[in-house]
Amino acid sequence: MLETAQWINNYFNESTDAIMIFKDNELLVSNHMAKELQKELNMNPKYLLEIADSSVKQKFSPTENCFNCIIQNKMKQISIPITLAKNMPHPLSYFMIYNVIDQEEHVFSLTLKNRGTINRMDQLAQQRKLTQYVNRANENERKRISEDLHDSIAQGVYSAIMGVRRLSDTTMSPEKLSQLTDVIQSQLNDTLTEVKRMALDIRPSVLDSFGLLSALRVLSKRLQENSGVTIDVIGNADTSGLSNDIQSVLYRIAQEAINNALKHANANEISILLVSHDHFITLEIIDDGDGFNVPKHQTFNGRSLGLMNMNERVKALNGAFSIKSKLNEGTTVTVKFPVA
């Protein structure tokens, strides 16, 4: 027990958060960090109690004026943003957390957590989440490519191999031999077309050679021919100042938004707008399809990048992403990136 108590005492005193424990609004004990703050800022702990009291009353609008009763009747813990040393060159931003330790004895703690540290932890958590989304998207893309290779390319090549083997049949008439040759040629042409399609989906060469606008026009033309849906590309934006990463993300988002409109929205017309402004560039994909309830679909779609992943990929490059949609009124996907 003594050893356990020593561990607890060490944890309390060595914590990087300032911790103060009160009973009936009187300070019982402070850890090392709290004592340093009190000394350095000449801070009265009851000042923190007044802030907590005021914040709780504003939040819950109680009819009674008992600080402990208010907190204990409403919740066990509450977090309050607070700034100390406002008059100093470098004000200190904290979250002050009120926590009930013993309700019957009116014992509670106030803990000051550095907001900068918490923000950095939040950024790390968001980065991990983004990495998970990207990894999952990459794995699903690899799975799709593998399925296409097996179901389409491999089958086409195998059929052509079987046809070539039959060419060695000496009993075959010239007419049948000619027909078989035509069949093999057709199979190989279809396989070649499928390989080119896959190459375009993975990375269109026109994007590297001629830029984003040309790549979007090639994409829209191909998808229009395959679907019969009118797809227009409008704009004359200069994308030469954009990094390859940003151009790739804009292309992928256009590709994803168009495919979503074709697969799920029953769209008759899709417009792609790429416009340059003074300090940013905007990409909009507008369809006249069925529309949908945006909040219900902001989760990862295992078969595609998904709306959430679109948003995360744009944010990772300091861009802005939004989706506006209403049932039976179509959908607009908007992406903005700053331009130097």
Coordinates of N, CA and C in Angstrom, one line a residue, residues 178-278:
S178 N -9.6 -18.5 -91.2 CA -9.8 -17.0 -91.3 C -10.7 -16.5 -90.2
Q179 N -11.8 -17.2 -90.0 CA -12.8 -16.8 -89.0 C -12.1 -16.8 -87.6
L180 N -11.3 -17.9 -87.3 CA -10.7 -18.0 -86.0 C -9.6 -16.9 -85.8
T181 N -8.9 -16.5 -86.9 CA -7.9 -15.5 -86.8 C -8.6 -14.1 -86.5
D182 N -9.7 -13.9 -87.1 CA -10.5 -12.6 -86.8 C -10.9 -12.6 -85.4
V183 N -11.4 -13.8 -84.8 CA -11.8 -13.8 -83.4 C -10.7 -13.5 -82.5
I184 N -9.5 -14.1 -82.8 CA -8.3 -13.9 -81.9 C -7.9 -12.4 -81.9
Q185 N -7.9 -11.8 -83.1 CA -7.6 -10.4 -83.3 C -8.5 -9.5 -82.5
S186 N -9.8 -9.9 -82.6 CA -10.8 -9.1 -81.9 C -10.7 -9.2 -80.3
Q187 N -10.3 -10.4 -79.9 CA -10.1 -10.6 -78.5 C -8.9 -9.8 -78.0
L188 N -7.8 -9.8 -78.8 CA -6.7 -9.1 -78.4 C -6.9 -7.6 -78.4
N189 N -7.7 -7.1 -79.4 CA -8.0 -5.7 -79.4 C -8.8 -5.3 -78.2
D190 N -9.8 -6.1 -77.8 CA -10.6 -5.8 -76.7 C -9.7 -5.8 -75.4
T191 N -8.8 -6.7 -75.3 CA -7.9 -6.7 -74.1 C -7.0 -5.5 -74.1
L192 N -6.5 -5.1 -75.3 CA -5.7 -3.9 -75.4 C -6.5 -2.6 -74.9
T193 N -7.7 -2.6 -75.4 CA -8.6 -1.4 -75.0 C -8.8 -1.4 -73.5
E194 N -9.0 -2.6 -72.9 CA -9.2 -2.7 -71.5 C -7.9 -2.2 -70.7
V195 N -6.8 -2.6 -71.2 CA -5.5 -2.2 -70.6 C -5.4 -0.7 -70.6
K196 N -5.7 -0.1 -71.8 CA -5.6 1.3 -71.9 C -6.6 2.0 -70.9
R197 N -7.8 1.5 -70.8 CA -8.7 2.0 -69.9 C -8.2 2.0 -68.4
M198 N -7.6 0.9 -68.0 CA -7.1 0.8 -66.7 C -5.9 1.8 -66.5
A199 N -5.1 1.9 -67.5 CA -4.0 2.9 -67.4 C -4.5 4.3 -67.2
L200 N -5.6 4.6 -67.9 CA -6.1 6.0 -67.8 C -6.7 6.2 -66.4
D201 N -7.4 5.1 -65.8 CA -7.9 5.2 -64.5 C -6.8 5.4 -63.4
I202 N -5.7 4.7 -63.6 CA -4.7 4.7 -62.6 C -3.9 6.0 -62.7
R203 N -3.5 6.4 -63.8 CA -2.8 7.7 -64.0 C -2.8 8.1 -65.4
P204 N -3.7 9.1 -65.8 CA -3.7 9.6 -67.2 C -2.5 10.3 -67.6
S205 N -1.9 9.9 -68.7 CA -0.6 10.5 -69.1 C -0.9 12.0 -69.5
V206 N -2.1 12.3 -70.0 CA -2.4 13.6 -70.4 C -2.3 14.6 -69.2
L207 N -2.5 14.1 -68.0 CA -2.4 15.0 -66.8 C -0.9 15.5 -66.7
D208 N 0.0 14.6 -66.9 CA 1.4 15.0 -66.8 C 1.9 15.8 -68.0
S209 N 1.4 15.5 -69.2 CA 1.9 16.1 -70.4 C 1.2 17.5 -70.7
F210 N -0.1 17.6 -70.4 CA -0.8 18.8 -70.8 C -1.6 19.5 -69.7
G211 N -1.5 18.9 -68.5 CA -2.1 19.6 -67.4 C -3.5 19.2 -67.0
L212 N -4.1 19.7 -65.9 CA -5.3 19.3 -65.4 C -6.5 19.5 -66.3
L213 N -6.6 20.7 -66.9 CA -7.8 21.0 -67.7 C -7.9 20.0 -68.9
S214 N -6.8 19.8 -69.6 CA -6.9 18.8 -70.7 C -7.2 17.4 -70.2
A215 N -6.7 17.0 -69.0 CA -7.0 15.7 -68.5 C -8.5 15.6 -68.1
L216 N -9.1 16.7 -67.6 CA -10.5 16.7 -67.3 C -11.4 16.5 -68.6
R217 N -10.9 17.2 -69.7 CA -11.6 17.1 -70.9 C -11.6 15.7 -71.5
V218 N -10.4 15.0 -71.4 CA -10.3 13.6 -71.9 C -11.2 12.7 -71.0
L219 N -11.1 12.9 -69.7 CA -12.0 12.1 -68.8 C -13.4 12.3 -69.1
S220 N -13.9 13.5 -69.3 CA -15.3 13.7 -69.6 C -15.8 13.2 -70.9
K221 N -14.9 13.3 -71.9 CA -15.2 12.7 -73.2 C -15.4 11.2 -73.2
R222 N -14.4 10.5 -72.4 CA -14.5 9.1 -72.3 C -15.7 8.6 -71.6
L223 N -16.0 9.3 -70.5 CA -17.2 8.9 -69.6 C -18.5 9.2 -70.3
Q224 N -18.5 10.3 -71.1 CA -19.7 10.6 -71.9 C -20.0 9.6 -72.9
E225 N -18.9 9.1 -73.6 CA -19.1 8.1 -74.7 C -19.6 6.8 -74.1
N226 N -19.1 6.5 -72.9 CA -19.5 5.2 -72.3 C -20.9 5.3 -71.6
S227 N -21.3 6.4 -71.1 CA -22.5 6.5 -70.4 C -23.7 7.1 -71.2
G228 N -23.4 7.9 -72.2 CA -24.4 8.7 -72.9 C -24.9 9.9 -72.2
V229 N -24.4 10.2 -71.0 CA -24.7 11.4 -70.2 C -23.9 12.6 -70.7
T230 N -24.5 13.7 -70.9 CA -23.8 14.9 -71.3 C -22.8 15.4 -70.2
I231 N -21.5 15.5 -70.5 CA -20.6 16.0 -69.5 C -19.8 17.1 -70.1
D232 N -19.9 18.3 -69.6 CA -19.2 19.5 -70.1 C -18.1 19.9 -69.2
V233 N -17.0 20.4 -69.7 CA -15.9 21.0 -69.0 C -15.8 22.5 -69.4
I234 N -16.0 23.3 -68.4 CA -16.0 24.8 -68.6 C -14.9 25.4 -67.8
G235 N -14.2 26.4 -68.4 CA -13.2 27.1 -67.7 C -11.9 27.2 -68.5
N236 N -11.1 28.1 -68.2 CA -9.8 28.3 -68.8 C -8.7 28.6 -67.8
A237 N -8.8 27.9 -66.6 CA -7.9 28.2 -65.5 C -6.5 27.7 -65.9
D238 N -5.5 28.5 -65.4 CA -4.1 28.2 -65.6 C -3.7 27.4 -64.4
T239 N -3.4 26.1 -64.6 CA -3.1 25.2 -63.4 C -1.6 25.0 -63.3
S240 N -0.8 25.7 -64.1 CA 0.7 25.5 -64.1 C 1.3 25.8 -62.8
G241 N 0.7 26.7 -62.0 CA 1.2 27.0 -60.7 C 0.9 26.0 -59.6
L242 N 0.0 25.1 -59.9 CA -0.4 24.1 -58.9 C 0.6 22.9 -58.9
S243 N 0.8 22.4 -57.7 CA 1.7 21.3 -57.5 C 1.1 20.0 -58.2
N244 N 1.9 19.0 -58.4 CA 1.4 17.8 -59.0 C 0.5 17.1 -58.0
D245 N 0.7 17.2 -56.7 CA -0.2 16.6 -55.8 C -1.6 17.2 -55.8
I246 N -1.6 18.5 -55.9 CA -2.9 19.2 -55.9 C -3.7 18.9 -57.2
Q247 N -3.0 18.9 -58.4 CA -3.6 18.6 -59.6 C -4.1 17.1 -59.6
S248 N -3.4 16.2 -59.0 CA -3.8 14.8 -58.9 C -5.1 14.7 -58.1
V249 N -5.1 15.4 -56.9 CA -6.3 15.4 -56.1 C -7.5 15.9 -56.7
L250 N -7.3 17.1 -57.4 CA -8.5 17.7 -58.2 C -9.0 16.7 -59.2
Y251 N -8.1 16.1 -59.9 CA -8.5 15.1 -61.0 C -9.3 14.0 -60.3
R252 N -8.7 13.4 -59.2 CA -9.4 12.3 -58.6 C -10.8 12.6 -58.1
I253 N -10.9 13.8 -57.5 CA -12.2 14.2 -57.0 C -13.2 14.4 -58.1
A254 N -12.8 15.0 -59.2 CA -13.6 15.1 -60.4 C -14.1 13.7 -60.9
Q255 N -13.1 12.8 -61.0 CA -13.4 11.4 -61.4 C -14.4 10.8 -60.4
E256 N -14.1 10.9 -59.1 CA -15.0 10.3 -58.1 C -16.4 10.9 -58.2
A257 N -16.5 12.2 -58.3 CA -17.8 12.9 -58.3 C -18.6 12.5 -59.5
I258 N -17.9 12.4 -60.7 CA -18.6 12.1 -61.9 C -19.1 10.6 -61.8
N259 N -18.3 9.7 -61.4 CA -18.7 8.3 -61.2 C -19.8 8.1 -60.3
N260 N -19.8 8.9 -59.1 CA -20.9 8.8 -58.2 C -22.2 9.3 -58.9
A261 N -22.1 10.4 -59.6 CA -23.3 10.9 -60.3 C -23.9 9.9 -61.3
L262 N -23.0 9.2 -62.0 CA -23.4 8.2 -63.0 C -24.0 7.0 -62.4
K263 N -23.4 6.5 -61.3 CA -23.8 5.3 -60.7 C -25.0 5.4 -59.8
H264 N -25.1 6.5 -59.1 CA -26.1 6.6 -58.0 C -27.2 7.7 -58.2
A265 N -26.9 8.7 -59.1 CA -27.7 9.9 -59.1 C -28.7 9.9 -60.3
N266 N -28.5 9.0 -61.2 CA -29.3 9.1 -62.5 C -29.3 10.4 -63.1
A267 N -28.1 11.0 -63.2 CA -27.9 12.3 -63.8 C -28.1 12.3 -65.3
N268 N -28.6 13.4 -65.8 CA -28.7 13.6 -67.3 C -27.6 14.5 -67.8
E269 N -27.1 15.4 -66.9 CA -26.1 16.3 -67.3 C -25.2 16.6 -66.2
I270 N -23.9 16.7 -66.5 CA -22.9 17.0 -65.5 C -22.0 18.1 -66.0
S271 N -21.7 19.1 -65.2 CA -20.8 20.2 -65.6 C -19.6 20.2 -64.6
I272 N -18.4 20.4 -65.3 CA -17.2 20.5 -64.5 C -16.7 22.0 -64.7
L273 N -16.6 22.7 -63.7 CA -16.1 24.1 -63.8 C -14.7 24.2 -63.1
L274 N -13.7 24.7 -63.8 CA -12.4 24.9 -63.2 C -12.1 26.4 -63.5
V275 N -12.1 27.2 -62.4 CA -12.0 28.7 -62.5 C -10.8 29.2 -61.6
S276 N -10.0 30.1 -62.2 CA -9.0 30.7 -61.4 C -9.5 32.1 -60.9
H277 N -9.1 32.3 -59.6 CA -9.4 33.6 -59.0 C -8.0 34.3 -58.6
D278 N -8.1 35.4 -58.0 CA -6.8 36.1 -57.6 C -5.9 35.3 -56.8

